[in-house]
Each structure stands twice: as C-alpha cells, then as structure tokens.
XYZ file of C-alpha atoms in Angstrom:
365
model
C 117.574 68.656 107.774
C 115.879 65.949 106.670
C 117.088 66.764 103.148
C 121.033 66.375 104.217
C 121.214 62.828 105.558
C 124.568 62.930 106.295
C 123.861 65.925 108.773
C 123.535 64.346 112.632
C 120.731 66.547 113.804
C 119.892 64.967 117.038
C 122.528 67.350 119.045
C 121.023 70.142 117.537
C 117.368 68.575 118.432
C 118.459 68.303 122.131
C 119.737 72.387 122.174
C 116.238 73.097 120.629
C 114.549 71.289 123.075
C 116.089 72.359 125.828
C 116.166 76.199 125.021
C 112.129 75.974 124.461
C 111.771 74.351 127.371
C 113.295 77.216 128.855
C 111.625 79.648 126.684
C 108.123 77.767 127.456
C 109.026 77.420 131.250
C 109.303 81.359 131.480
C 106.064 82.252 129.514
C 104.493 80.490 132.608
C 105.422 82.266 135.341
C 104.604 85.838 133.032
C 101.033 84.572 132.552
C 100.607 83.727 135.776
C 101.296 87.708 136.244
C 98.678 88.687 133.238
C 95.008 89.659 133.966
C 92.729 86.732 134.448
C 89.309 87.607 131.766
C 87.370 86.523 134.947
C 89.362 88.411 137.452
C 89.113 91.532 139.280
C 90.304 94.091 135.838
C 91.118 97.117 138.430
C 92.496 99.026 135.257
C 88.465 99.162 133.902
C 87.536 99.326 137.675
C 89.166 103.168 136.950
C 88.201 103.667 133.807
C 84.858 102.976 134.540
C 85.033 105.545 137.430
C 86.639 108.284 135.392
C 83.944 107.893 132.938
C 80.713 107.552 135.860
C 77.544 109.779 134.433
C 79.926 111.887 132.164
C 78.182 109.573 128.725
C 75.157 110.511 126.987
C 72.350 108.697 126.034
C 72.505 106.618 122.574
C 70.895 107.899 119.486
C 67.330 107.061 118.647
C 66.917 104.817 115.310
C 65.112 107.511 113.731
C 68.378 109.805 114.628
C 71.094 107.140 112.700
C 68.933 106.767 110.119
C 68.779 110.909 109.109
C 72.595 110.664 109.855
C 73.238 108.002 107.490
C 70.858 109.576 104.992
C 72.064 113.315 105.560
C 75.659 111.405 105.280
C 75.535 110.014 101.432
C 74.756 113.498 100.524
C 77.893 114.819 102.598
C 80.182 112.373 101.120
C 79.253 112.867 97.837
C 80.640 116.326 97.492
C 83.645 115.131 100.191
C 81.892 117.146 103.325
C 83.811 116.438 106.521
C 84.128 114.849 108.542
C 83.841 110.966 107.864
C 84.286 110.952 104.114
C 87.189 109.205 103.685
C 85.658 105.769 105.153
C 83.445 105.640 102.883
C 84.640 102.716 101.708
C 83.279 99.171 100.426
C 85.605 97.520 103.248
C 83.942 99.675 106.448
C 80.512 99.118 104.583
C 80.610 95.324 105.350
C 80.546 95.040 108.652
C 78.524 97.465 110.946
C 78.166 97.327 113.932
C 74.722 96.051 116.083
C 74.145 97.295 119.593
C 70.915 97.855 121.861
C 68.783 96.756 119.140
C 70.530 99.599 116.616
C 72.641 98.878 114.030
C 75.863 101.708 113.542
C 77.494 101.894 109.986
C 80.503 101.786 110.370
C 81.208 104.065 107.354
C 79.176 106.949 109.124
C 81.255 106.626 112.393
C 83.028 109.702 112.444
C 79.425 112.001 111.460
C 77.873 110.282 114.190
C 80.451 111.426 116.637
C 80.330 114.707 115.368
C 76.261 115.336 115.166
C 76.428 113.613 119.344
C 78.320 116.746 119.603
C 76.506 119.523 117.796
C 73.370 117.524 119.337
C 75.100 118.611 122.948
C 75.990 121.780 122.180
C 72.735 122.414 121.071
C 71.109 121.053 124.547
C 73.650 122.084 127.422
C 74.330 125.378 125.660
C 77.523 124.991 125.419
C 80.379 127.667 124.544
C 84.045 126.068 124.863
C 84.362 123.204 122.908
C 87.927 120.417 122.915
C 87.589 117.564 120.572
C 90.484 114.696 120.941
C 90.947 112.737 118.059
C 93.875 110.809 117.285
C 91.883 110.217 113.862
C 94.588 112.055 111.171
C 92.784 111.394 107.844
C 92.244 114.394 106.020
C 88.306 114.510 106.341
C 89.190 116.006 110.124
C 92.241 118.074 109.922
C 93.015 121.307 107.620
C 96.536 120.483 106.160
C 98.948 122.904 104.384
C 102.367 122.010 102.816
C 102.358 118.783 105.099
C 101.621 120.703 108.705
C 98.643 120.096 110.570
C 96.841 123.609 111.170
C 93.247 123.331 112.296
C 90.423 121.301 111.721
C 89.015 121.808 108.969
C 87.029 125.012 108.143
C 83.732 123.244 107.363
C 83.520 121.711 111.104
C 85.062 125.476 112.652
C 81.945 127.130 110.797
C 78.989 124.048 111.369
C 80.062 124.231 115.076
C 79.897 127.794 114.641
C 75.872 128.025 114.539
C 75.280 126.568 117.181
C 76.429 129.086 119.519
C 80.210 128.211 119.765
C 82.060 130.871 120.639
C 85.730 128.759 120.876
C 86.654 125.397 119.312
C 89.704 123.671 119.473
C 90.457 120.261 118.488
C 93.710 118.023 119.356
C 95.104 114.586 119.343
C 95.632 113.357 122.311
C 99.399 114.144 122.831
C 99.309 117.575 121.572
C 95.789 117.996 124.306
C 98.128 116.619 126.896
C 101.394 118.666 126.407
C 98.727 122.168 126.335
C 97.359 120.499 129.581
C 100.739 120.523 131.222
C 101.275 123.996 130.341
C 98.231 125.363 131.115
C 96.780 123.602 134.222
C 99.433 123.609 136.060
C 96.968 121.367 138.769
C 96.979 118.683 136.565
C 99.639 116.641 136.809
C 100.447 115.574 133.792
C 104.343 113.203 133.312
C 106.660 113.501 130.362
C 106.384 109.892 130.599
C 102.556 109.745 130.011
C 102.846 111.877 126.937
C 105.892 110.020 125.556
C 103.901 106.455 126.237
C 100.806 108.446 124.307
C 102.953 108.965 121.331
C 104.014 106.075 120.914
C 100.273 104.347 121.192
C 99.031 106.956 118.450
C 101.755 106.359 116.171
C 101.426 102.436 116.882
C 98.173 102.494 116.244
C 98.118 104.455 112.595
C 100.965 101.849 112.201
C 98.412 98.744 111.922
C 96.181 100.965 110.568
C 98.272 101.612 107.280
C 99.253 97.995 107.173
C 95.439 97.250 107.430
C 94.932 99.639 104.247
C 97.309 97.913 102.545
C 96.367 94.329 102.358
C 92.940 95.894 102.087
C 93.921 97.624 98.993
C 95.159 94.126 97.457
C 92.462 92.767 98.496
C 90.270 94.275 96.247
C 92.431 95.316 93.323
C 92.037 93.035 90.598
C 95.143 90.958 88.867
C 94.381 93.903 85.814
C 94.583 96.958 87.896
C 98.282 95.933 89.901
C 99.140 94.893 86.435
C 98.922 98.347 85.060
C 100.232 99.697 88.398
C 103.257 97.381 88.016
C 103.006 98.524 84.012
C 103.040 102.606 85.209
C 106.000 101.712 87.848
C 107.661 100.972 84.418
C 107.133 103.326 82.660
C 108.654 106.048 85.147
C 111.769 104.011 86.414
C 113.047 102.919 82.889
C 114.000 103.876 79.132
C 111.768 100.677 77.145
C 110.343 101.757 73.682
C 107.847 99.545 74.341
C 105.893 98.168 77.413
C 102.987 95.933 76.813
C 100.683 94.350 79.358
C 99.325 91.342 77.871
C 96.003 89.448 78.669
C 97.805 85.791 78.007
C 100.797 84.823 78.458
C 103.101 86.865 80.418
C 101.888 89.650 82.117
C 104.405 92.164 80.854
C 106.428 92.530 77.866
C 109.188 95.798 77.560
C 111.349 96.160 74.436
C 114.184 97.764 74.003
C 116.074 98.406 70.133
C 120.043 97.193 70.930
C 121.517 98.400 67.453
C 121.001 99.721 63.766
C 120.165 96.278 63.114
C 116.959 95.991 64.953
C 118.071 93.613 67.742
C 115.877 94.278 70.729
C 116.121 93.536 73.951
C 112.848 91.353 75.281
C 112.330 91.462 78.928
C 108.989 89.914 80.227
C 107.896 90.486 84.133
C 105.013 88.419 85.360
C 103.280 89.700 88.303
C 101.529 87.765 91.175
C 99.415 89.625 94.587
C 100.322 87.966 97.390
C 97.101 88.297 98.674
C 95.720 85.660 95.769
C 99.263 83.906 95.840
C 100.908 81.901 98.663
C 104.465 82.502 98.953
C 105.391 79.077 99.997
C 108.015 76.897 98.132
C 105.504 75.105 95.936
C 103.605 78.584 95.309
C 107.207 79.725 93.815
C 107.924 77.009 92.303
C 105.170 76.535 89.442
C 105.313 80.687 89.223
C 109.123 80.328 88.019
C 108.131 76.991 85.887
C 105.455 79.115 84.226
C 108.359 81.679 83.654
C 110.435 79.211 82.071
C 107.725 78.659 79.771
C 107.374 81.735 79.159
C 111.236 82.531 78.164
C 110.923 79.934 75.699
C 107.758 81.038 73.840
C 107.901 84.452 73.715
C 111.821 84.165 73.360
C 112.600 86.299 76.317
C 115.802 87.232 77.012
C 114.991 87.453 80.347
C 111.862 87.823 82.804
C 111.589 88.957 86.677
C 108.571 87.516 88.796
C 106.972 90.534 90.514
C 105.623 89.436 93.814
C 103.047 92.010 95.365
C 102.953 92.054 98.867
C 101.169 93.937 101.565
C 104.522 95.289 104.111
C 107.526 95.211 103.877
C 107.264 92.307 106.686
C 106.759 89.799 103.878
C 110.015 90.838 101.973
C 112.370 88.345 103.433
C 110.248 85.521 103.000
C 109.370 86.057 99.533
C 113.567 86.093 98.618
C 113.780 82.918 100.519
C 111.242 81.332 98.714
C 112.348 82.652 95.520
C 116.145 81.965 95.886
C 115.399 78.242 97.477
C 112.739 77.525 94.575
C 115.210 78.750 91.808
C 118.067 76.747 92.938
C 115.778 73.486 93.192
C 114.953 74.410 89.328
C 118.307 74.399 88.100
C 118.771 71.503 89.133
C 116.042 69.672 87.907
C 115.418 71.567 84.462
C 117.844 70.563 81.601
C 117.550 74.781 80.670
C 121.247 76.204 81.199
C 120.146 80.089 80.938
C 118.368 80.743 83.868
C 117.744 84.427 83.200
C 114.758 84.969 86.255
C 115.366 87.430 88.269
C 113.049 88.777 91.597
C 111.403 91.950 92.369
C 109.417 92.335 95.503
C 107.072 95.505 96.048
C 103.768 96.883 97.094
C 101.142 98.677 96.687
C 100.497 102.419 97.881
C 98.550 105.306 98.366
C 100.400 108.595 98.358
C 97.403 110.793 98.267
C 98.628 113.395 96.229
C 95.388 112.878 93.508
C 93.356 113.942 96.618
C 90.616 113.346 97.202
C 90.604 110.011 94.993
C 93.371 107.963 96.073
C 96.512 107.316 93.908
C 97.744 104.341 93.677
C 101.291 103.593 92.436
C 103.772 100.466 93.138
C 106.825 101.072 95.137
C 109.628 98.639 94.759
C 111.136 97.085 98.427
C 113.471 94.481 97.250
C 115.070 92.761 94.234
C 117.233 89.996 92.779
C 119.260 90.382 89.375
C 118.685 87.438 86.671
C-alpha cells in the first residue's frame, strides 16, 4: 500500500487489526484445548497398552550388518522389498537407537527380515502383514490394479513353512476384519478416516519426492527435460539446448524466403531460484538482453516448481515484475511469456525412474 500514497489505508489497517485480534483470541481458546507435551497423553497410554508385551527384541548389530550386506545384492537385482528406497536422499540420514545404526534405505528389508525371523522362531503358519507402503517393491500390479504381494515375497516366506500369507493396506484390512470377524466393531467412519490418512500420507510423500527430484537434478538435466517436452508438444524444426545465453532456442521456417520464427526459453529451477519479485525481475532483465543479442521473436521464462502450490506465487511475481520492467525499460516490444511446470516421475520406464516436465500454467507473451 505504501507504493500508492494517495490511498488512505489507515481505515484498512484498523479493519485488518480487528480481524487479527478476533483470530488470535480464537486461537488462544483452541490452544487451551490441545494436549500439553508435558501433560497426561491418554492417546499414548492407549497405544502403550495395545502394544504391551507384543514387541519383539531389536536386531543385533551383527544381524543388521548381515541385512545391509544382503540388501546390496538384493537391490542391485531389484529384488523386493525395499529397492525403491535405495536413493541418495535416504542414505543421508540413518536412524540411531540404543547404539545401533538403522540405515533408512534398508528399513523395509529390516521389517521383512524381522517377520521371517519371528516366523522361524515361533513356527507360525499364518501371516497377515498390514502396510500402507504402496510402492512396487512390495506389491504385484497389473493394468494399474494391485493384485497381491510381490511373488518373490510369497515365495521367500513360504520357504519358512508358512501355509497362508496375506498382505493388506490398513483400510482393506479393516474392511475384511469387519466382514469376517463380526465381534470386532469396526465403524465405517473409522475406515473412512484411515483411507483419508493414507491418501494424505501418500500426497505428502509425493510432494517430498518432487522436491527431492528438483534438489538432485542439475540445471542441464532440467533444461533437457524441458527440451524433450518441447519436442513432444510442438512442431519446431530445430531445438537447440545451449551452454551459454538463453537456455533453449527453437526455430521454425515461416515462408519460402527462409524467414524463421526464433523462440527462446530461459529455464529456472525454483529449488535454486527464489520466486521473489527481485529474482523474477533479474530473470526478466536477463531475457530482455537475450532477446536483443540473439534476435529472438519472443521468449518464455520457464519456472520449474516442486508442486502446483507455488503456481499462483510464480504467476503473481512474474506479472508484477513484467509491468515494472515495461515502465522502466524503453523497449516497446515485450514479447515475454511465462510457463510454470513441475518434474514428475511417470514410472513408465520401470525400474528406472522416467522423469518428464509437466506444464501447470502459462501466460502468453
């Protein structure tokens, strides 16, 4: 508001202050109803009762070392479970507990080995394993439908003398419990809550994976993914990915005189580029110089973001910065547009990730 001194914003401030006071007062009331971290946690007490004397002993250091050694060979051959967690990000932060090092990339394999160990010790014949991990290193999928546990897992556990092995997600386990065990009172509301929680957890994991993808990709790799998207979606005769100057130049012949349409694309990875007005303004100034030096007919700023949540911010920052640039710069032909997109893993090229650029929004020049 300070950019527009002719506006009397004092009255607006008063209204905003009143709204905030009402909001904060309501927040205080809600805060008093929350569990205190140092108070009595009745939910934790119920969980402790449910699991009392039902948790086995932790693996020893030698057992963990053996699992890690075996895991290397299993993962190199894409043998389940856990090979989908064999990522650089997982390897960065192991868990430390009771003097033991639990490597995150082998977490699924540790769980599986503990199940096999218990089966062998107790001579169990029937196993139901409940997990909300939906990756293909646990499940057998065909035509987009989850059918059962991976055949390799079933084969492995049957070698330990198991007669019957089932694997369910939490919501399906509750549905079958309600169907086959009448004395267990499973409310439909509880099943719905579990389904919502699973969906939320998967969405959060997907967002984290997107962010991880952007963090790990080099600028050149992002540029190549955008260029592949241009090849798939436009009929340019030539697409050039450059080391210097604007990142990508696309050429199309317009007429028999060999006049060409020359379009430039400047690609910015938002993990390394702030969506602030200053960052946007600097990028636009850079594009203006590219338009002049490379004699471009038009150019796009391509912003690659981790999720659709940042789309509105990117568009707003671009629009304001472009207006400011048009006022401050004597050029009359501002043929600069915006494309906002993200990098996704479409999982087509299994088991290797198949990354591609996905457009979310655009503003034409």
